[in-house]
Amino acid sequence: MDREASFGVDSACIDCDQCRQIAPATFAPSGGRTVVRRQPASREETRLAALALITCPTGAIHATPAARPAVRQAVASLPEAVTPDGAVLFCGYAAAPSFGASSYLIRRPEGNVLVDSPRFTAPLVRRLEALGGVALMVLTHRDDVADHAKFAAHFRCERVLHRDDVTRATREVERQPSGDDPVPLAPDLLFVPTPGHTRGHAVLLHAERHLFSGDHLAFDPDASGLVAWRDVCWWDWEAQVRSLARLLDLRFEWLLPGHGHRYHAPPARMRRELVALVGRLRSQSRHEGRC
């Protein structure tokens, strides 16, 4: 048996970026997939690599037997707190049909909220049960619904998805808001339609602190700023830019995307960076219109 844990990535990798976000010391991009940058050099790096292994949506990450204790520790840690107060947790267990999107649990006395769907796996379900279950599931858009039906059946929770993103797979969703007006789901939960990436895309604002942005908005650590991706806009890019501008009416300090990096900043700074992003995108659109 190996004395030190080591990890590898095989051809099942879909380049979803989850492992690189979770364990950047171990995993790196290369030619449209992920490779091992270097093997973990500490107990914490091994734990993070094991967390990435569990989260990987296609099972593309493998490890030597010496990694088993770290894998067990990672299983026990999910969902893992994102915010210092433990109000928001990262579920891990990304799903291939969602291209490895992140999903989150909001812990609330009134009932926990699952934002987008992870894989339905026994260890995660048991941990969610121990944390009080799931009272509501908010689906930001049609791409990241994954195992929503299994979670809804198990926890008997109500689901929310904008009507314009409902498909055959989600036609049984209980609440289907329509139009572009924000919809209060509870005093601390605001469902905000943000058409663009898809026609029925929406974001969820919790407690004027946490914005769950789906595929609408994320953070780019390489550019040290907020970013929206035109090359993965499946419906209407100009509509997405207009929707980004609508977020200027919201106050939040945590950006929690389905794809891309999470980000924390004081609300005033978050707003300045969002203003800058919208300005850049509008300028690009004007320039392209003249060409």
Short mmCIF file of C-alpha atoms in Angstrom, two decimals:
data_model
loop_
_atom_site.label_atom_id
_atom_site.label_comp_id
_atom_site.label_asym_id
_atom_site.label_seq_id
_atom_site.Cartn_x
_atom_site.Cartn_y
_atom_site.Cartn_z
CA MET A 1 0.00 0.00 0.00
CA ASP A 2 1.22 3.51 -0.84
CA ARG A 3 2.53 5.46 2.13
CA GLU A 4 1.40 8.77 0.67
CA ALA A 5 -1.85 9.52 -1.11
CA SER A 6 -1.62 10.41 -4.78
CA PHE A 7 -4.29 11.42 -7.27
CA GLY A 8 -4.86 11.22 -11.01
CA VAL A 9 -7.41 12.38 -13.59
CA ASP A 10 -8.62 10.20 -16.45
CA SER A 11 -10.27 10.85 -19.80
CA ALA A 12 -13.77 11.09 -18.28
CA CYS A 13 -12.93 14.69 -17.30
CA ILE A 14 -15.35 17.24 -18.79
CA ASP A 15 -13.32 20.31 -17.74
CA CYS A 16 -16.04 21.58 -15.38
CA ASP A 17 -13.45 23.31 -13.14
CA GLN A 18 -14.82 22.05 -9.82
CA CYS A 19 -11.65 20.27 -8.78
CA ARG A 20 -9.49 23.25 -9.71
CA GLN A 21 -11.62 25.52 -7.56
CA ILE A 22 -11.61 23.14 -4.62
CA ALA A 23 -7.96 22.03 -4.77
CA PRO A 24 -5.98 24.46 -6.95
CA ALA A 25 -2.66 23.29 -5.50
CA THR A 26 -3.28 19.80 -6.88
CA PHE A 27 -5.27 20.27 -10.10
CA ALA A 28 -4.68 22.53 -13.11
CA PRO A 29 -6.14 23.05 -16.59
CA SER A 30 -4.38 21.66 -19.64
CA GLY A 31 -5.70 21.39 -23.18
CA GLY A 32 -9.39 21.44 -22.38
CA ARG A 33 -9.26 19.10 -19.39
CA THR A 34 -7.80 18.87 -15.90
CA VAL A 35 -4.46 17.34 -14.98
CA VAL A 36 -2.60 16.93 -11.71
CA ARG A 37 -0.40 19.98 -11.16
CA ARG A 38 1.44 18.25 -8.34
CA GLN A 39 0.57 15.73 -5.66
CA PRO A 40 -0.71 17.02 -2.30
CA ALA A 41 2.08 18.16 -0.02
CA SER A 42 0.14 18.43 3.25
CA ARG A 43 -2.77 16.90 5.11
CA GLU A 44 -4.99 19.85 4.13
CA GLU A 45 -4.07 19.58 0.46
CA THR A 46 -4.88 15.86 0.61
CA ARG A 47 -8.26 16.62 2.19
CA LEU A 48 -9.09 19.15 -0.51
CA ALA A 49 -8.03 16.77 -3.28
CA ALA A 50 -10.29 14.12 -1.74
CA LEU A 51 -13.14 16.65 -1.61
CA ALA A 52 -12.58 17.31 -5.31
CA LEU A 53 -12.65 13.56 -5.99
CA ILE A 54 -16.06 13.26 -4.33
CA THR A 55 -17.43 16.35 -6.05
CA CYS A 56 -16.26 15.40 -9.57
CA PRO A 57 -19.43 14.85 -11.65
CA THR A 58 -17.99 12.10 -13.85
CA GLY A 59 -15.77 10.21 -11.42
CA ALA A 60 -12.72 11.22 -13.43
CA ILE A 61 -10.52 11.65 -10.35
CA HIS A 62 -8.95 8.56 -8.80
CA ALA A 63 -6.57 8.06 -5.90
CA THR A 64 -4.30 5.48 -4.33
CA PRO A 65 -5.54 3.46 -1.32
CA ALA A 66 -3.63 5.75 1.03
CA ALA A 67 -6.18 8.48 0.23
CA ARG A 68 -9.09 6.53 1.72
CA PRO A 69 -8.98 8.22 5.16
CA ALA A 70 -9.04 11.62 3.48
CA VAL A 71 -11.93 10.55 1.27
CA ARG A 72 -13.90 9.39 4.32
CA GLN A 73 -13.17 12.71 6.00
CA ALA A 74 -14.34 14.60 2.92
CA VAL A 75 -17.56 12.59 2.76
CA ALA A 76 -18.27 13.45 6.39
CA SER A 77 -17.61 17.16 5.78
CA LEU A 78 -20.24 17.70 3.07
CA PRO A 79 -22.16 19.91 2.88
CA GLU A 80 -19.29 22.21 3.85
CA ALA A 81 -19.78 25.74 5.19
CA VAL A 82 -18.98 28.53 2.74
CA THR A 83 -19.83 31.51 4.94
CA PRO A 84 -18.26 31.98 8.39
CA ASP A 85 -21.65 31.87 10.12
CA GLY A 86 -22.52 28.55 8.50
CA ALA A 87 -25.67 29.93 6.87
CA VAL A 88 -24.59 28.76 3.40
CA LEU A 89 -23.03 25.39 2.65
CA PHE A 90 -21.53 23.92 -0.51
CA CYS A 91 -23.10 20.54 -1.28
CA GLY A 92 -20.35 19.00 -3.41
CA TYR A 93 -21.43 15.88 -5.35
CA ALA A 94 -21.75 17.76 -8.64
CA ALA A 95 -23.87 16.17 -11.36
CA ALA A 96 -22.82 15.44 -14.93
CA PRO A 97 -26.16 16.59 -16.45
CA SER A 98 -25.50 20.01 -14.86
CA PHE A 99 -21.93 20.02 -16.24
CA GLY A 100 -20.59 19.95 -12.71
CA ALA A 101 -22.49 22.99 -11.41
CA SER A 102 -22.26 23.93 -7.74
CA SER A 103 -25.31 23.59 -5.53
CA TYR A 104 -25.82 25.10 -2.09
CA LEU A 105 -27.84 24.65 1.08
CA ILE A 106 -29.17 27.70 2.92
CA ARG A 107 -29.77 26.95 6.60
CA ARG A 108 -32.81 28.80 7.93
CA PRO A 109 -34.98 28.38 11.05
CA GLU A 110 -38.01 28.58 8.75
CA GLY A 111 -36.74 25.67 6.66
CA ASN A 112 -33.61 24.92 4.66
CA VAL A 113 -33.34 25.83 0.98
CA LEU A 114 -31.49 23.78 -1.62
CA VAL A 115 -30.28 25.96 -4.49
CA ASP A 116 -29.93 23.91 -7.67
CA SER A 117 -29.50 20.16 -7.54
CA PRO A 118 -26.45 18.05 -6.68
CA ARG A 119 -26.26 14.32 -7.27
CA PHE A 120 -28.71 12.33 -5.19
CA THR A 121 -26.34 10.22 -3.11
CA ALA A 122 -26.91 8.46 0.20
CA PRO A 123 -24.13 10.19 2.20
CA LEU A 124 -25.32 13.64 1.14
CA VAL A 125 -28.98 12.82 1.78
CA ARG A 126 -28.16 11.58 5.29
CA ARG A 127 -26.23 14.77 6.03
CA LEU A 128 -29.07 16.93 4.73
CA GLU A 129 -31.47 15.01 6.96
CA ALA A 130 -29.20 15.63 9.94
CA LEU A 131 -29.18 19.34 9.14
CA GLY A 132 -32.97 19.54 9.16
CA GLY A 133 -33.87 18.41 5.66
CA VAL A 134 -34.94 20.56 2.73
CA ALA A 135 -38.14 22.61 2.78
CA LEU A 136 -37.69 24.40 -0.56
CA MET A 137 -35.62 23.85 -3.70
CA VAL A 138 -34.89 26.83 -5.94
CA LEU A 139 -33.70 26.00 -9.46
CA THR A 140 -31.93 28.93 -11.08
CA HIS A 141 -32.38 27.65 -14.63
CA ARG A 142 -32.99 24.61 -16.80
CA ASP A 143 -29.33 23.51 -17.01
CA ASP A 144 -28.74 22.80 -13.32
CA VAL A 145 -31.77 20.74 -12.28
CA ALA A 146 -29.94 17.35 -12.18
CA ASP A 147 -31.64 15.07 -9.61
CA HIS A 148 -34.24 17.62 -8.51
CA ALA A 149 -37.10 15.12 -8.72
CA LYS A 150 -35.39 12.63 -6.39
CA PHE A 151 -34.67 15.32 -3.80
CA ALA A 152 -38.23 16.63 -4.04
CA ALA A 153 -39.68 13.17 -3.58
CA HIS A 154 -37.42 12.31 -0.66
CA PHE A 155 -37.78 15.56 1.28
CA ARG A 156 -41.28 16.39 0.03
CA CYS A 157 -40.09 19.90 -0.68
CA GLU A 158 -41.63 22.47 -2.99
CA ARG A 159 -39.62 23.46 -6.05
CA VAL A 160 -39.37 26.82 -7.83
CA LEU A 161 -38.32 27.32 -11.47
CA HIS A 162 -39.22 30.13 -13.85
CA ARG A 163 -41.92 29.08 -16.29
CA ASP A 164 -39.81 30.00 -19.32
CA ASP A 165 -37.25 27.35 -18.35
CA VAL A 166 -39.67 24.54 -17.62
CA THR A 167 -39.12 21.44 -19.76
CA ARG A 168 -40.58 17.96 -19.84
CA ALA A 169 -38.16 16.99 -17.07
CA THR A 170 -39.38 19.81 -14.81
CA ARG A 171 -43.04 20.15 -15.71
CA GLU A 172 -44.04 18.86 -12.25
CA VAL A 173 -42.23 21.72 -10.49
CA GLU A 174 -44.72 23.15 -7.99
CA ARG A 175 -44.07 26.90 -8.40
CA GLN A 176 -43.44 28.37 -11.83
CA PRO A 177 -43.20 32.18 -11.62
CA SER A 178 -43.52 34.07 -14.91
CA GLY A 179 -42.55 37.49 -16.19
CA ASP A 180 -39.60 39.66 -15.20
CA ASP A 181 -40.72 41.01 -11.82
CA PRO A 182 -38.95 39.81 -8.66
CA VAL A 183 -40.97 37.31 -6.64
CA PRO A 184 -40.70 37.22 -2.81
CA LEU A 185 -40.65 33.57 -1.76
CA ALA A 186 -40.33 34.49 1.93
CA PRO A 187 -39.33 37.65 3.84
CA ASP A 188 -35.66 36.72 3.38
CA LEU A 189 -35.84 35.09 -0.07
CA LEU A 190 -36.23 37.00 -3.35
CA PHE A 191 -36.47 35.17 -6.69
CA VAL A 192 -35.24 37.56 -9.39
CA PRO A 193 -35.73 36.70 -13.08
CA THR A 194 -32.53 37.38 -15.05
CA PRO A 195 -33.19 36.27 -18.64
CA GLY A 196 -30.16 35.92 -20.88
CA HIS A 197 -28.14 32.78 -20.27
CA THR A 198 -31.45 31.01 -20.75
CA ARG A 199 -34.83 32.56 -21.31
CA GLY A 200 -36.05 31.71 -17.82
CA HIS A 201 -32.85 32.14 -15.83
CA ALA A 202 -33.25 33.59 -12.34
CA VAL A 203 -31.08 34.38 -9.33
CA LEU A 204 -31.94 34.00 -5.65
CA LEU A 205 -31.17 36.68 -3.05
CA HIS A 206 -31.09 35.54 0.57
CA ALA A 207 -31.21 37.98 3.48
CA GLU A 208 -29.72 40.78 1.33
CA ARG A 209 -26.38 39.05 1.82
CA HIS A 210 -26.11 35.98 -0.43
CA LEU A 211 -26.74 36.07 -4.17
CA PHE A 212 -27.02 32.66 -5.83
CA SER A 213 -26.32 33.56 -9.43
CA GLY A 214 -26.58 30.30 -11.36
CA ASP A 215 -24.82 30.81 -14.70
CA HIS A 216 -25.56 34.54 -14.81
CA LEU A 217 -22.58 36.03 -12.97
CA ALA A 218 -19.38 34.78 -11.33
CA PHE A 219 -15.93 35.87 -10.19
CA ASP A 220 -12.78 35.50 -12.27
CA PRO A 221 -9.70 35.26 -10.01
CA ASP A 222 -7.36 35.68 -12.99
CA ALA A 223 -8.94 39.04 -13.85
CA SER A 224 -9.72 39.84 -10.19
CA GLY A 225 -13.22 40.91 -11.10
CA LEU A 226 -16.78 39.91 -11.86
CA VAL A 227 -17.47 38.16 -15.15
CA ALA A 228 -20.29 36.93 -17.38
CA TRP A 229 -19.59 34.54 -20.23
CA ARG A 230 -20.90 35.33 -23.69
CA ASP A 231 -19.67 32.06 -25.18
CA VAL A 232 -22.01 30.06 -22.93
CA CYS A 233 -25.01 32.35 -23.28
CA TRP A 234 -27.62 30.00 -24.73
CA TRP A 235 -30.48 32.48 -25.33
CA ASP A 236 -29.82 36.25 -25.64
CA TRP A 237 -26.61 38.04 -24.73
CA GLU A 238 -28.06 41.55 -24.85
CA ALA A 239 -30.84 40.42 -22.53
CA GLN A 240 -28.23 39.01 -20.16
CA VAL A 241 -26.40 42.36 -20.05
CA ARG A 242 -29.68 44.11 -19.25
CA SER A 243 -30.36 41.54 -16.53
CA LEU A 244 -26.92 42.15 -15.04
CA ALA A 245 -27.78 45.85 -14.77
CA ARG A 246 -30.92 44.93 -12.82
CA LEU A 247 -28.75 43.41 -10.11
CA LEU A 248 -27.58 46.92 -9.24
CA ASP A 249 -30.86 47.29 -7.36
CA LEU A 250 -29.87 44.44 -5.02
CA ARG A 251 -27.61 44.52 -1.98
CA PHE A 252 -25.38 41.50 -1.38
CA GLU A 253 -21.89 40.63 -0.17
CA TRP A 254 -21.57 37.00 -1.23
CA LEU A 255 -21.68 35.89 -4.86
CA LEU A 256 -22.38 32.16 -5.12
CA PRO A 257 -22.49 30.95 -8.74
CA GLY A 258 -23.34 27.60 -10.24
CA HIS A 259 -20.28 27.80 -12.47
CA GLY A 260 -17.26 29.94 -11.73
CA HIS A 261 -15.67 31.11 -8.52
CA ARG A 262 -17.41 32.34 -5.40
CA TYR A 263 -16.65 35.85 -4.18
CA HIS A 264 -17.04 37.86 -0.97
CA ALA A 265 -16.74 41.64 -0.74
CA PRO A 266 -18.44 44.49 1.12
CA PRO A 267 -21.72 45.43 -0.59
CA ALA A 268 -20.40 48.81 -1.75
CA ARG A 269 -17.39 47.20 -3.40
CA MET A 270 -19.54 44.46 -4.92
CA ARG A 271 -21.76 47.13 -6.46
CA ARG A 272 -18.78 49.09 -7.83
CA GLU A 273 -17.44 45.96 -9.49
CA LEU A 274 -20.85 45.15 -10.94
CA VAL A 275 -21.15 48.71 -12.29
CA ALA A 276 -17.73 48.30 -13.91
CA LEU A 277 -18.70 44.97 -15.48
CA VAL A 278 -21.97 46.29 -16.89
CA GLY A 279 -20.14 49.32 -18.26
CA ARG A 280 -17.55 47.15 -20.01
CA LEU A 281 -20.16 44.88 -21.53
CA ARG A 282 -22.31 47.78 -22.73
CA SER A 283 -19.25 49.43 -24.26
CA GLN A 284 -18.35 46.21 -26.07
CA SER A 285 -21.90 45.92 -27.40
CA ARG A 286 -21.85 49.51 -28.72
CA HIS A 287 -18.51 48.91 -30.40
CA GLU A 288 -19.69 45.73 -32.04
CA GLY A 289 -22.79 47.54 -33.25
CA ARG A 290 -20.63 50.04 -35.15
CA CYS A 291 -18.57 47.34 -36.84
#
